[in-house]
Short mmCIF file of C-alpha atoms in Angstrom, two decimals:
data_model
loop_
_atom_site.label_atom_id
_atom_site.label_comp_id
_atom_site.label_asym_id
_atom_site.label_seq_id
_atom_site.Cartn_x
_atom_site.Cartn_y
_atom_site.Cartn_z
CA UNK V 1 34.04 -25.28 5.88
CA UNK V 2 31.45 -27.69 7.78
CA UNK V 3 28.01 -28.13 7.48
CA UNK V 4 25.17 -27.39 10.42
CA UNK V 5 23.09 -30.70 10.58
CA UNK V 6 19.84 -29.16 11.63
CA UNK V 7 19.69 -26.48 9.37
CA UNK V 8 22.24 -28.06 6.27
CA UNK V 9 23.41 -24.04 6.38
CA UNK V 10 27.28 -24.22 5.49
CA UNK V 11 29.53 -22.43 8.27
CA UNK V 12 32.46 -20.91 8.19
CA UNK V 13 35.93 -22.46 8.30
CA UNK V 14 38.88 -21.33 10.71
CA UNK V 15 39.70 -17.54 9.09
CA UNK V 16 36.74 -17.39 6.21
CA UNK V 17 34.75 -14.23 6.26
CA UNK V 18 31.00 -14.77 7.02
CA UNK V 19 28.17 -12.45 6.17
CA UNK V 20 27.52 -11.66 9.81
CA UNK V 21 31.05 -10.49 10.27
CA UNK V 22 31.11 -8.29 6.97
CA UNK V 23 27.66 -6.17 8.11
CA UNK V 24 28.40 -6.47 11.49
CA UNK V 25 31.76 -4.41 11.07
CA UNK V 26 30.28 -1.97 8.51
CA UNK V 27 27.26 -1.77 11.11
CA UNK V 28 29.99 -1.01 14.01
CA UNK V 29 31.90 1.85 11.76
CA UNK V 30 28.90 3.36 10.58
CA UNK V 31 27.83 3.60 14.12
CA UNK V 32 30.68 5.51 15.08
CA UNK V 33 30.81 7.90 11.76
CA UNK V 34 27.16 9.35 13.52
CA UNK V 35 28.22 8.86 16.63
CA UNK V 36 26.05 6.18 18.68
CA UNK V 37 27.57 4.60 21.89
CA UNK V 38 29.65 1.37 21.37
CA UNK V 39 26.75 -0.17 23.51
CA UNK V 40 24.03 0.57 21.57
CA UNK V 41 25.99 -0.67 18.18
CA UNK V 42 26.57 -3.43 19.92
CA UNK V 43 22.93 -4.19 21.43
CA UNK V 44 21.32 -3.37 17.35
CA UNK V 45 24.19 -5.39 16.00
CA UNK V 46 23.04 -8.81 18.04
CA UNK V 47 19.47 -7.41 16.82
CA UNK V 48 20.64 -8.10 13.17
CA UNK V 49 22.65 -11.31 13.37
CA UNK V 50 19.73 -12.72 15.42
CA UNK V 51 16.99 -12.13 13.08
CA UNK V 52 19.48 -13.65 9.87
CA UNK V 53 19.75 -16.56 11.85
CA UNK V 54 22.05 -19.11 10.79
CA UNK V 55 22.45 -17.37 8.03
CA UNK V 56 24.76 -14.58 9.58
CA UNK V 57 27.38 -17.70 9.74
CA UNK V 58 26.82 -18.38 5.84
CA UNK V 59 31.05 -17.67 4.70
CA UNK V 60 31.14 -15.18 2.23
CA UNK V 61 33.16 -17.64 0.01
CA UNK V 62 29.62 -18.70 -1.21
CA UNK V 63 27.41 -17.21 -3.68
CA UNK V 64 24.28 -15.21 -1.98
CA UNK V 65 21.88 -18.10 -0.45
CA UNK V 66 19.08 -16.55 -2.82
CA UNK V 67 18.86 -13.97 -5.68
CA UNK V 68 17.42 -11.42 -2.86
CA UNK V 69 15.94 -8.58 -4.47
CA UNK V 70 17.03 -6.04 -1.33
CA UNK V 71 20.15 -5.44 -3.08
CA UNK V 72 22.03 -5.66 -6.43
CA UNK V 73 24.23 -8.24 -5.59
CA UNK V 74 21.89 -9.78 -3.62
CA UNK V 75 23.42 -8.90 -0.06
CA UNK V 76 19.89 -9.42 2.46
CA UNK V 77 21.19 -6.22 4.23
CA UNK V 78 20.90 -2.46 3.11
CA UNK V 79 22.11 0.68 5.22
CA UNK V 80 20.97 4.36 4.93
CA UNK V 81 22.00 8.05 6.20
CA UNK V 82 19.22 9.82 6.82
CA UNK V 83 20.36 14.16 7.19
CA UNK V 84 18.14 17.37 7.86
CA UNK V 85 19.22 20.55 8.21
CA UNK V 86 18.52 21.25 12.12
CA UNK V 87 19.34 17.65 13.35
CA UNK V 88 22.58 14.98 13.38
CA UNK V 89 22.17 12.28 10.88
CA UNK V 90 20.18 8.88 11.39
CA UNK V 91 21.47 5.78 10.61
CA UNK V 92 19.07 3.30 9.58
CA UNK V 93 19.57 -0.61 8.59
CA UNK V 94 17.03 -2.77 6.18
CA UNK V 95 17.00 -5.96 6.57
CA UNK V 96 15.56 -9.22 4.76
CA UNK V 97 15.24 -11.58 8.00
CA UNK V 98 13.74 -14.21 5.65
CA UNK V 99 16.80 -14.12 3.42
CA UNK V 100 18.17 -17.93 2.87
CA UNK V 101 14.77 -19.41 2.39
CA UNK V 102 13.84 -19.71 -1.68
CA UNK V 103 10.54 -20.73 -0.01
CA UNK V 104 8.46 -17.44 0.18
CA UNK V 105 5.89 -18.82 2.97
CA UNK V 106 9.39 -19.63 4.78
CA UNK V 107 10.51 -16.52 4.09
CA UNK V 108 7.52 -15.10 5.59
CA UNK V 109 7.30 -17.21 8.84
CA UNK V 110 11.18 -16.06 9.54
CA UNK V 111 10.08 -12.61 9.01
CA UNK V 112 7.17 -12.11 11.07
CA UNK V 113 9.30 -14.28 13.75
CA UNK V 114 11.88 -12.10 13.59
CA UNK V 115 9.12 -8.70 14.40
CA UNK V 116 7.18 -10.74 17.10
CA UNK V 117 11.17 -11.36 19.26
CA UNK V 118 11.65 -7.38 18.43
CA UNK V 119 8.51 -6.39 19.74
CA UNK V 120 8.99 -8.54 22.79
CA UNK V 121 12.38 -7.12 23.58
CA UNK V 122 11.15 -3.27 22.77
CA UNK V 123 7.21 -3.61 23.92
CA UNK V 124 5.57 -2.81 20.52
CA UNK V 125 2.47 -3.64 19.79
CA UNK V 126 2.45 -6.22 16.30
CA UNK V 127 -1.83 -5.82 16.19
CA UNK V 128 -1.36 -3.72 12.49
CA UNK V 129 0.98 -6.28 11.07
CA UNK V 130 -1.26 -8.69 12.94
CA UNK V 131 -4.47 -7.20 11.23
CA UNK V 132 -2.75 -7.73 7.68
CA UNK V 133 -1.42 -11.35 7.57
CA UNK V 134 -4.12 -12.49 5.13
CA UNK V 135 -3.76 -10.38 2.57
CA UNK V 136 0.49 -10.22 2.28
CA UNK V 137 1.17 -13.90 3.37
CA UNK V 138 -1.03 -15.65 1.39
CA UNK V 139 -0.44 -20.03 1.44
CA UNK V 140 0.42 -19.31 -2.44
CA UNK V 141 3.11 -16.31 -2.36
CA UNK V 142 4.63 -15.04 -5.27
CA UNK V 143 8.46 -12.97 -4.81
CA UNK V 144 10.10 -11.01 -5.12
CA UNK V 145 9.92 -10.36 -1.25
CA UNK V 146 7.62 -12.15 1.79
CA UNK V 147 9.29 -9.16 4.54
CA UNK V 148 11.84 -6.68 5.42
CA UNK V 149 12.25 -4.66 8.46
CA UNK V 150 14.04 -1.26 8.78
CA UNK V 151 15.48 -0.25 12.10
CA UNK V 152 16.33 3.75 12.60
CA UNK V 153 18.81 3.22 14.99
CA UNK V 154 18.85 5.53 17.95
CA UNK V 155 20.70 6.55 21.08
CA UNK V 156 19.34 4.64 23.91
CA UNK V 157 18.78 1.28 22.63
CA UNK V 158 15.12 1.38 21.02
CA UNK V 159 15.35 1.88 17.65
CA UNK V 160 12.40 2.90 15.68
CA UNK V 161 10.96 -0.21 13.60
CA UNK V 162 9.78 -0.46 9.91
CA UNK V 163 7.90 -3.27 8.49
CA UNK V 164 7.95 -3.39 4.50
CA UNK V 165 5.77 -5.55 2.91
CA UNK V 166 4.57 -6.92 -1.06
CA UNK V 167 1.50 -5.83 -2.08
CA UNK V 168 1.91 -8.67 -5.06
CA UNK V 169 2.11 -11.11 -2.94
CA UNK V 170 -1.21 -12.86 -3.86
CA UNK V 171 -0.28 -12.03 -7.57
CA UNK V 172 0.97 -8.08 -9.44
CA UNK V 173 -2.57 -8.12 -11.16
CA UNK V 174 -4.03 -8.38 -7.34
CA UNK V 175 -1.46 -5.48 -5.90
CA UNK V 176 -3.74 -2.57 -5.97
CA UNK V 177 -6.52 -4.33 -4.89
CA UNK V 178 -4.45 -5.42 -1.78
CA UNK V 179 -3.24 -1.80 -1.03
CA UNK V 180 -6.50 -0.27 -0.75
CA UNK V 181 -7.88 -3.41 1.17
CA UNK V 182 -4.55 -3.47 3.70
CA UNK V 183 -5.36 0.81 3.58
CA UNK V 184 -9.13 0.07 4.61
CA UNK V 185 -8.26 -2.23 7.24
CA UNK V 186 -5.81 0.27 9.42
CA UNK V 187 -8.65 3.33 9.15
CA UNK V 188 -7.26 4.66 6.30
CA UNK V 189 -10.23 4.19 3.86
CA UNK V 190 -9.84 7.48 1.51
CA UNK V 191 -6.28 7.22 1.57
CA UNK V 192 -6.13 4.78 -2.10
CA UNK V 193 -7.96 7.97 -3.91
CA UNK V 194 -5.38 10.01 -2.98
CA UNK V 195 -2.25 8.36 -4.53
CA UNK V 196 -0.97 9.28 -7.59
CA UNK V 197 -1.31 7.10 -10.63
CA UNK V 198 0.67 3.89 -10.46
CA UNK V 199 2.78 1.56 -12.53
CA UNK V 200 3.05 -0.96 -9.88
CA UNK V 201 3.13 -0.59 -5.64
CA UNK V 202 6.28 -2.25 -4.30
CA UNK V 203 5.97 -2.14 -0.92
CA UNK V 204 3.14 -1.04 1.93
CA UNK V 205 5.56 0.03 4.79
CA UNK V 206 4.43 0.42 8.86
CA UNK V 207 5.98 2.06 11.27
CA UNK V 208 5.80 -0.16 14.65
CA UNK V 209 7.63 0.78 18.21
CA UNK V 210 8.45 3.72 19.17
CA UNK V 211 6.95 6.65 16.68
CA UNK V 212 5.70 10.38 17.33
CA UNK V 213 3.65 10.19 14.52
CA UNK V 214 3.21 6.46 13.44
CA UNK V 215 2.96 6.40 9.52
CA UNK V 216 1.42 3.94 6.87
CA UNK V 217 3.19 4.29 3.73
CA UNK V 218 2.47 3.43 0.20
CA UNK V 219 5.47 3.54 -2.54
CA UNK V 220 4.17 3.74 -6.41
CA UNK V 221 6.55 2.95 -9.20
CA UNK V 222 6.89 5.60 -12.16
CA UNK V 223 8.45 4.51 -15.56
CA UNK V 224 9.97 7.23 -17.45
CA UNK V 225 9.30 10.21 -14.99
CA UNK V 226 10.42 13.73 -15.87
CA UNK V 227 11.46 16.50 -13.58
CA UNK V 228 8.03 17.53 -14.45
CA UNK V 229 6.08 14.49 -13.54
CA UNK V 230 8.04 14.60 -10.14
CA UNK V 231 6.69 17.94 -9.42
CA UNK V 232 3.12 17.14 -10.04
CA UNK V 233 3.16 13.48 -7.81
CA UNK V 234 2.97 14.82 -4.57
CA UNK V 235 -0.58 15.05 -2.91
CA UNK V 236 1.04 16.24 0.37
CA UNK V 237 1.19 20.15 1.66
CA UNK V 238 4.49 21.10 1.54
CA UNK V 239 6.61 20.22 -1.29
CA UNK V 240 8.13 23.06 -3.14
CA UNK V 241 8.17 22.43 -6.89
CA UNK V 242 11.65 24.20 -7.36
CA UNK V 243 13.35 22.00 -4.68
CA UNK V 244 11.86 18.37 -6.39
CA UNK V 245 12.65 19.91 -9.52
CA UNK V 246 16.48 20.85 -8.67
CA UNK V 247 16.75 17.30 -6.79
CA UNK V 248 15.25 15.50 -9.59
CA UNK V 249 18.12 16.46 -12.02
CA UNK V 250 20.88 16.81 -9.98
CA UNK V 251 20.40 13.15 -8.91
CA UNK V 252 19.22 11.73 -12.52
CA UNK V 253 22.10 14.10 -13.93
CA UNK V 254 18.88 14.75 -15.67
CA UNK V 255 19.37 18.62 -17.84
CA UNK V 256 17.40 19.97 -20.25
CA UNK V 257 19.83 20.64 -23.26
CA UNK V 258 18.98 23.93 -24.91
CA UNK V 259 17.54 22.89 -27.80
CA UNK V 260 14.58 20.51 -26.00
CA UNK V 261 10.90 21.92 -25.74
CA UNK V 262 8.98 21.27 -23.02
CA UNK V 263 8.04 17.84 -24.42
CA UNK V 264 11.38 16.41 -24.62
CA UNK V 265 12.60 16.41 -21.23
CA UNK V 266 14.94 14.11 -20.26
CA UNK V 267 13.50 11.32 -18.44
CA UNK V 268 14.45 8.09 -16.61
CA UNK V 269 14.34 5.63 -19.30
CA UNK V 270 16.51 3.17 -17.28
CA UNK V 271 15.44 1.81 -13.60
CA UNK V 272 12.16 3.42 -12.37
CA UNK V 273 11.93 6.67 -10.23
CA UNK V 274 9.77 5.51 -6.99
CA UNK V 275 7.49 7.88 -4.68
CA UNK V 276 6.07 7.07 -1.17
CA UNK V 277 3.00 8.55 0.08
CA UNK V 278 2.30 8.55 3.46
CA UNK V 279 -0.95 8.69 6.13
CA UNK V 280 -0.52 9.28 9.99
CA UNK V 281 -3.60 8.57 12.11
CA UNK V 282 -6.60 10.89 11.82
CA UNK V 283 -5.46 12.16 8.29
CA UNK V 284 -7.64 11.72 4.91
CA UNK V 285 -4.57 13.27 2.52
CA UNK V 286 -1.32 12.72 2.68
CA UNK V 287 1.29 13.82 5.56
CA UNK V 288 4.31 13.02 3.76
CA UNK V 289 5.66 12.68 0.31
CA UNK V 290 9.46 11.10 -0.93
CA UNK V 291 11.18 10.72 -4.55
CA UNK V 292 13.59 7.90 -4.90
CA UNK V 293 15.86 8.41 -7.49
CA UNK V 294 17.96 5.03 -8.44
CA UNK V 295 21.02 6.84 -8.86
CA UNK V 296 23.42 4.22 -9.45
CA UNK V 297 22.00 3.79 -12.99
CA UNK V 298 22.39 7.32 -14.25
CA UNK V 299 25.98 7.82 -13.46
CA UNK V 300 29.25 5.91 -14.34
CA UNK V 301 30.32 5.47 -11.00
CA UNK V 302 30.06 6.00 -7.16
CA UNK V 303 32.72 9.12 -7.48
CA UNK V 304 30.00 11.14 -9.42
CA UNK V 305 27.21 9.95 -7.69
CA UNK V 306 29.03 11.22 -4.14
CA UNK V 307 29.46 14.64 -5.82
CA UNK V 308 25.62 14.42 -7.03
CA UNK V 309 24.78 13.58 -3.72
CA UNK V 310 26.87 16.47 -2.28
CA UNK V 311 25.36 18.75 -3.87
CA UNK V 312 21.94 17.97 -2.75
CA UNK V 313 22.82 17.74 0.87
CA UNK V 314 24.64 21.54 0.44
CA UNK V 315 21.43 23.25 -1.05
CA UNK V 316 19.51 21.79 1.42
CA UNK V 317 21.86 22.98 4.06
CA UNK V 318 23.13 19.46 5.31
CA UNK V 319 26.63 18.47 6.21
CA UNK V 320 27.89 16.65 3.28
CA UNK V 321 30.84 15.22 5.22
CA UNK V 322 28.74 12.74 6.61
CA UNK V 323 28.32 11.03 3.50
CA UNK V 324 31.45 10.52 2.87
CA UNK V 325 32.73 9.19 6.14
CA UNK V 326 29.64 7.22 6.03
CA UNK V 327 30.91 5.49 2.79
CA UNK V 328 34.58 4.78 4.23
CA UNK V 329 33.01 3.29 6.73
CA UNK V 330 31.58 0.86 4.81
CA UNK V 331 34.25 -0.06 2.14
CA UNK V 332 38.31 0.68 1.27
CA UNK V 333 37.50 0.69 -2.77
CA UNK V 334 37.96 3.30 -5.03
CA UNK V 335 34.61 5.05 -5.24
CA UNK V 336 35.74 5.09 -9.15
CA UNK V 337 36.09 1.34 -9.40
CA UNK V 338 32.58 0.43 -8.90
CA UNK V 339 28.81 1.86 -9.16
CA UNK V 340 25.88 1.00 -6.97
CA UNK V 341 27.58 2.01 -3.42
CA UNK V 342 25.39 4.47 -3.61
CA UNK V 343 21.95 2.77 -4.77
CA UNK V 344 19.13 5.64 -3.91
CA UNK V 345 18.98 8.76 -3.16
CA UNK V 346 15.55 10.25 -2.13
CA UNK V 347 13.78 13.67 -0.65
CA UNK V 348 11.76 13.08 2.29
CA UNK V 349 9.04 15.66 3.38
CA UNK V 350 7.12 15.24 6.14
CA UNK V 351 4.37 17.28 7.69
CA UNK V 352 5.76 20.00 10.11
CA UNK V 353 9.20 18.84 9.44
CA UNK V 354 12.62 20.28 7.33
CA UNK V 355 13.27 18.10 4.48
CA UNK V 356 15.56 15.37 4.50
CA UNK V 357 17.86 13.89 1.97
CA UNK V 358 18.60 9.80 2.81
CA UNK V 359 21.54 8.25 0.85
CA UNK V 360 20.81 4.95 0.82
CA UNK V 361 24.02 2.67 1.03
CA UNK V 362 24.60 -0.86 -0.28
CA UNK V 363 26.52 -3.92 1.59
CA UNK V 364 28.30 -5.08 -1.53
CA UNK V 365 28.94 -8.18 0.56
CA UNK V 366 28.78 -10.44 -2.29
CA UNK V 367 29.59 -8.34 -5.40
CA UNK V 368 30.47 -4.59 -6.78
CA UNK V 369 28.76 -3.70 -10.08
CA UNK V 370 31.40 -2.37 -12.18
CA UNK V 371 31.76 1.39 -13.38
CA UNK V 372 29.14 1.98 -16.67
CA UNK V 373 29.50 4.34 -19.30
CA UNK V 374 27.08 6.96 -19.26
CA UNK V 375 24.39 7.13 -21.84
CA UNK V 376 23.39 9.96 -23.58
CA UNK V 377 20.04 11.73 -22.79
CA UNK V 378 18.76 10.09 -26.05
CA UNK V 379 20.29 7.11 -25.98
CA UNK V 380 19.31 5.46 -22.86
CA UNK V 381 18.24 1.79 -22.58
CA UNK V 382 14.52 0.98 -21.60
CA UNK V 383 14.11 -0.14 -18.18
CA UNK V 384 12.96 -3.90 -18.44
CA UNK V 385 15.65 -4.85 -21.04
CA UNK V 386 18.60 -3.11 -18.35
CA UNK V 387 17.06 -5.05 -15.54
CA UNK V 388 17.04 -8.22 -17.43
CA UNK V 389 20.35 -7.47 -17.86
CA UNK V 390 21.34 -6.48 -14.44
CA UNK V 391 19.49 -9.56 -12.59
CA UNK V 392 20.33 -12.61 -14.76
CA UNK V 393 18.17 -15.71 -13.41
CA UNK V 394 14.95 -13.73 -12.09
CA UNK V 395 11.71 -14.35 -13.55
CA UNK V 396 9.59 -10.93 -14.41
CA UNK V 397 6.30 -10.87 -12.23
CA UNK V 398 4.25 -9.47 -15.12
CA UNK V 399 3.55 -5.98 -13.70
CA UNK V 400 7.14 -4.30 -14.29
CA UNK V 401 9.92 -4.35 -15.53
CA UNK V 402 15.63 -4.96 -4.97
CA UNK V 403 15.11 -2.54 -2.77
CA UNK V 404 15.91 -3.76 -6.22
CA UNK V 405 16.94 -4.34 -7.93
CA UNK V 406 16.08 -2.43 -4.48
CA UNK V 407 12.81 -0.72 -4.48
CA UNK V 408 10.53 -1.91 -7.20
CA UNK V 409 9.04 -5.37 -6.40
CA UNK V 410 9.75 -6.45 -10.08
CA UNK V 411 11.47 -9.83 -9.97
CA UNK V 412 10.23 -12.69 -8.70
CA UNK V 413 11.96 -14.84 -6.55
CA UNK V 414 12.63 -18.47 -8.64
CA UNK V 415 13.16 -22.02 -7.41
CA UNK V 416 16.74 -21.96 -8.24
CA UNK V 417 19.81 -19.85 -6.31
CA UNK V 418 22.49 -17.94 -7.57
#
């Protein structure tokens, strides 16, 4: 193993694994399993290694650079099948560009670096993110992210681009304060009345590049959500209560037992259901509405949580094979020998569109959480005492309890690496 003098970023010996090769060759098969041209992989997959930087040449015998909150085991890169009913699959890729600074203003430069050389290359306009710098990269940051980017990776070469950024940035007690600011600032000045009540906002999201309908979104953390809070969240047109409800407890594994009254539904007691809410230019409510459901805490292992997620993608008349090529392609384990593989699942409506289920897919470069016994419906342990438990070393930001873990800016990032 050697040592890169400008950067002091350890490199890989002759035959050690590096973190560029491990997502680079999951980003290759995955590419295949939904069918992109080996040119295209090829063109996103220089895309990725060149915004980790260095980084990408980090060997894998190391622990994670930082304690990144994208993933579980702290992996800076996150894939995800997106499936409707009337159109192939899209493969997306979420990425923390920023990833081996512990410096969040770092962190931050590296990221918006990384969007300005994409925007170059594809001839996107940065003016939005440019418009917002103030309020989410403040000289002061707090964790337990500076910037992510999400590329939907299509046929041709220009991939759609996401921008995700930390409303508690300047501080959690300052977050909603710098969503309806940020929400002001792109025309969207109603939009703040129109969420839903909030435990926290993770992450304000853009959509830059190539869009039909370019979005803002806004994602609002729920503590201990019921099938019937679910159903009364959305603020978009479209939604139908018996499909959020049906994908609400097939993916929490979340049943009423018989002898529960309507006040003592099951809810998620564990790591936080999420919702997005999103605006498209010209719109006062919503367009769009998604539940996240963390799956990979309600079920023992990544065996049930394929069959969970199969039968979501058959009653909404998907092709569950994907999913399950999809997760060969990223690992040879037993799907029984580990849980988190699967991290979220979440229902996507958007305005004049079918629904969409997205299985979102973790690296597991560095680490696979082990199988968990499942807890009873009554039995299940509060949220900020399993998260402690799950993310040893981060320091709670006050507001909560990544992407996560994945998507609920909770943790902050410390000083000190894992």
């Amino acid at each position: 193993m050697t040592t890169q003098p400008e950067t002091g970023i350890p490199t890989a010996g002759p035959g050690e694994t590096t973190l560029g090769d491990h997502v680079l060759g999951q980003l290759r098969r995955l590419g295949a399993t939904v069918g992109l041209s080996e040119a295209d992989t090829a063109l996103y997959g220089q895309v990725l290694l060149d915004s980790l930087s260095d980084a990408a040449r980090r060997p894998l015998s190391l622990p994670p650079a930082t304690p990144s909150f994208l993933s579980d085991d702290h992996t800076p890169v996150e894939f995800s099948l997106a499936c409707t009913s009337d159109a192939a699959p899209v493969l997306r890729v979420l990425v923390e560009p920023g990833w081996a600074h512990g410096d969040m203003g770092d962190s931050a430069r590296a990221g918006l670096d990384a969007i300005r050389t994409m925007a170059a290359r594809w001839d996107f306009s940065t003016d939005q993110l440019d418009a917002l710098e103030d309020l989410f990269f403040p000289s002061s940051a707090e964790g337990p992210l500076a910037l992510w980017y999400a590329l939907d990776l299509r046929a041709g070469g220009v991939p759609g681009v996401k921008v995700y950024l930390n409303p508690s940035a300047a501080g959690p007690e300052h977050a909603a304060r710098t969503v309806r600011e940020a929400l002001r600032r792109l025309g969207y000045g109603k939009a703040f009345a129109e969420l839903p009540p909030a435990a926290g906002y993770p992450f304000l999201a853009l959509d830059l590049g190539t869009w039909k309908t370019p979005r803002v979104k806004v994602y609002v953390k729920h503590p201990d959500m019921s099938a019937d809070d679910a159903c009364a969240l959305s603020r978009a047109a479209g939604p139908a209560e018996s499909d959020i409800r049906y994908f609400f407890r097939t993916a929490a594994g979340s049943f009423p037992r018989s002898d529960q009254g309507a006040d003592d539904a099951p809810r998620l007691l564990k790591r936080p259901a999420l919702t997005c809410h999103s605006f498209t230019e010209g719109d006062a409510d919503p367009s769009g509405f998604t539940l996240h459901i963390p799956v990979r805490d309600y079920v023992r292992d990544d065996e049930e949580a394929l069959t969970r997620a199969t039968a979501l993608l058959t009653r909404f008349g998907m092709d569950p094979s994907i999913l399950g090529r999809g997760l060969r392609a990223l690992t040879q384990r037993r799907l029984a020998d580990g849980v988190g593989l699967i991290a979220y699942l979440a229902l996507v409506y958007e305005r004049d569109r079918q629904p969409r289920i997205t299985a979102y897919l973790s690296s597991e470069a560095y680490a696979v959480r082990p199988p968990q016994e499942q807890y009873p419906q009554d039995q299940r342990v509060p949220a900020r005492r399993s998260q402690r438990a799950l993310n040893p070393g981060h320091k709670a930001a006050g507001h909560a309890g990544p992407h996560t873990a994945q998507k609920e800016a909770t943790w902050s990032r410390t000083a000190s690496k894992s």
